[in-house]
Amino acid sequence: ERIIKGALSFSDKIVHDVMIPRSKMYFLNAKKKFTKTLIREIYKMGHSRVPVYGDNRDDVVGVLFVKDLIMQDWKEKKIIDVMRSSVVYVRDDDNLDTVLNKFQRTKRIMFVVRNEHKEVCGIITVEDLLEEIIGREIVDEFDGN
């Protein structure tokens, strides 16, 4: 019953309703050098992908895939040297159906969310959409740490 309700109300919702707000986002500065402390911090956050900004947090220039740090000599490298520069944006007022279709088309699992002023206001993941459909939070080994 919960899943049916979630699926039926899904089309009526917009990105802003389910996104992770900017205030809860973990960002990295593209110019920052990798250190043991930074690697530990990234690991502790528990995210598989981290938005990377250039001049300011409204200037998302890439995404760091944490798996790209494995088996890599990150010493003397900056985040910009390891990040992937492809960023996909959606608007905070986009319909969730539209965003789900975009996830399927682009084969991505995370988008950066902007408002009408092109300011970054959050991120949205496939997990956020699934949680909306099933009506429950999906908890993994990193949640709650």
XYZ file of C-alpha atoms in Angstrom:
145
model
C 0.000 0.000 0.000
C 2.854 2.373 0.930
C 4.626 1.774 -2.408
C 1.422 2.296 -4.391
C 0.786 5.587 -2.580
C 4.377 6.666 -3.217
C 4.179 5.788 -6.897
C 0.857 7.596 -7.351
C 2.041 10.796 -5.635
C 5.465 10.691 -7.344
C 4.281 12.571 -10.451
C 2.927 15.426 -8.352
C 6.261 16.228 -6.730
C 9.190 18.360 -7.820
C 12.927 18.101 -7.198
C 12.825 20.638 -4.362
C 10.516 18.281 -2.419
C 13.066 15.439 -2.236
C 16.547 16.849 -2.935
C 19.399 17.025 -0.469
C 19.646 20.766 0.292
C 22.860 22.732 -0.176
C 23.210 23.136 3.596
C 23.660 19.343 3.919
C 25.912 18.891 0.877
C 29.561 17.959 1.110
C 31.620 19.862 -1.495
C 35.302 19.815 -2.408
C 37.355 22.672 -3.818
C 38.949 21.735 -7.157
C 42.214 23.470 -6.210
C 42.685 21.595 -2.946
C 45.548 19.086 -2.752
C 44.969 15.556 -1.552
C 46.354 14.788 1.894
C 45.909 11.819 4.207
C 43.581 13.968 6.305
C 41.442 14.871 3.293
C 41.276 11.242 2.115
C 40.131 10.196 5.618
C 37.512 12.976 5.625
C 36.172 11.922 2.204
C 35.969 8.299 3.336
C 34.276 9.245 6.607
C 31.560 11.166 4.727
C 30.507 7.895 3.093
C 29.566 9.317 -0.298
C 30.495 7.633 -3.562
C 30.387 10.927 -5.477
C 31.245 14.427 -4.294
C 30.500 17.689 -6.143
C 33.630 19.737 -6.864
C 33.525 23.519 -7.141
C 35.822 26.050 -8.763
C 35.577 29.698 -7.719
C 32.576 29.232 -5.426
C 29.915 26.672 -4.562
C 27.633 27.882 -7.344
C 30.418 26.983 -9.789
C 30.301 23.167 -9.736
C 32.978 22.107 -12.221
C 33.015 18.364 -11.701
C 32.324 15.333 -9.584
C 34.866 13.314 -7.647
C 34.125 9.611 -7.896
C 35.585 8.269 -4.662
C 36.361 4.938 -6.346
C 38.791 6.855 -8.592
C 41.020 7.348 -5.530
C 41.582 3.611 -5.133
C 44.837 2.326 -6.562
C 45.872 5.833 -7.514
C 48.908 7.776 -6.414
C 47.055 10.871 -5.215
C 50.117 12.461 -3.617
C 50.952 15.845 -5.135
C 47.629 15.828 -7.008
C 44.796 18.278 -6.697
C 41.149 17.298 -6.777
C 40.838 18.793 -10.274
C 43.405 16.220 -11.481
C 41.225 13.280 -10.415
C 37.630 14.563 -10.700
C 35.390 13.956 -13.686
C 34.404 17.196 -15.348
C 31.002 16.099 -16.559
C 28.217 17.602 -14.416
C 24.504 17.183 -15.095
C 22.139 19.820 -13.756
C 18.413 19.824 -13.092
C 16.221 22.629 -11.815
C 14.661 22.605 -8.385
C 11.205 22.966 -9.944
C 11.588 20.037 -12.384
C 8.990 17.291 -12.049
C 10.271 14.007 -10.570
C 9.059 12.068 -13.633
C 11.233 14.272 -15.837
C 14.239 13.756 -13.561
C 13.747 9.974 -13.463
C 13.732 9.910 -17.267
C 16.884 12.050 -17.304
C 18.583 9.608 -14.908
C 17.751 6.780 -17.296
C 18.913 8.693 -20.401
C 22.188 9.942 -18.935
C 23.007 6.774 -16.954
C 23.931 8.927 -13.940
C 22.895 8.519 -10.322
C 23.441 12.092 -9.083
C 22.498 15.503 -10.457
C 23.346 18.964 -9.173
C 20.223 21.036 -8.548
C 20.014 24.718 -9.469
C 17.302 27.290 -8.954
C 16.072 29.791 -11.550
C 19.038 32.065 -10.752
C 21.531 29.270 -11.600
C 22.519 28.996 -7.934
C 23.304 25.516 -6.625
C 20.607 24.645 -4.119
C 21.174 20.911 -3.670
C 21.730 17.515 -5.219
C 19.345 14.727 -6.100
C 20.148 11.049 -6.481
C 18.395 7.983 -7.800
C 18.239 6.855 -4.175
C 16.202 9.976 -3.310
C 13.674 9.075 -6.011
C 13.462 5.432 -4.909
C 12.891 6.498 -1.309
C 10.045 8.702 -2.497
C 8.428 5.797 -4.348
C 8.814 3.197 -1.585
C 7.973 5.666 1.189
C 10.986 4.750 3.318
C 14.591 5.789 3.716
C 17.137 3.429 2.225
C 19.822 2.909 4.865
C 23.269 1.568 4.046
C 26.407 0.895 6.053
C 27.485 4.555 5.928
C 24.181 6.107 7.029
C 24.191 7.158 10.648
C 27.986 7.211 11.016
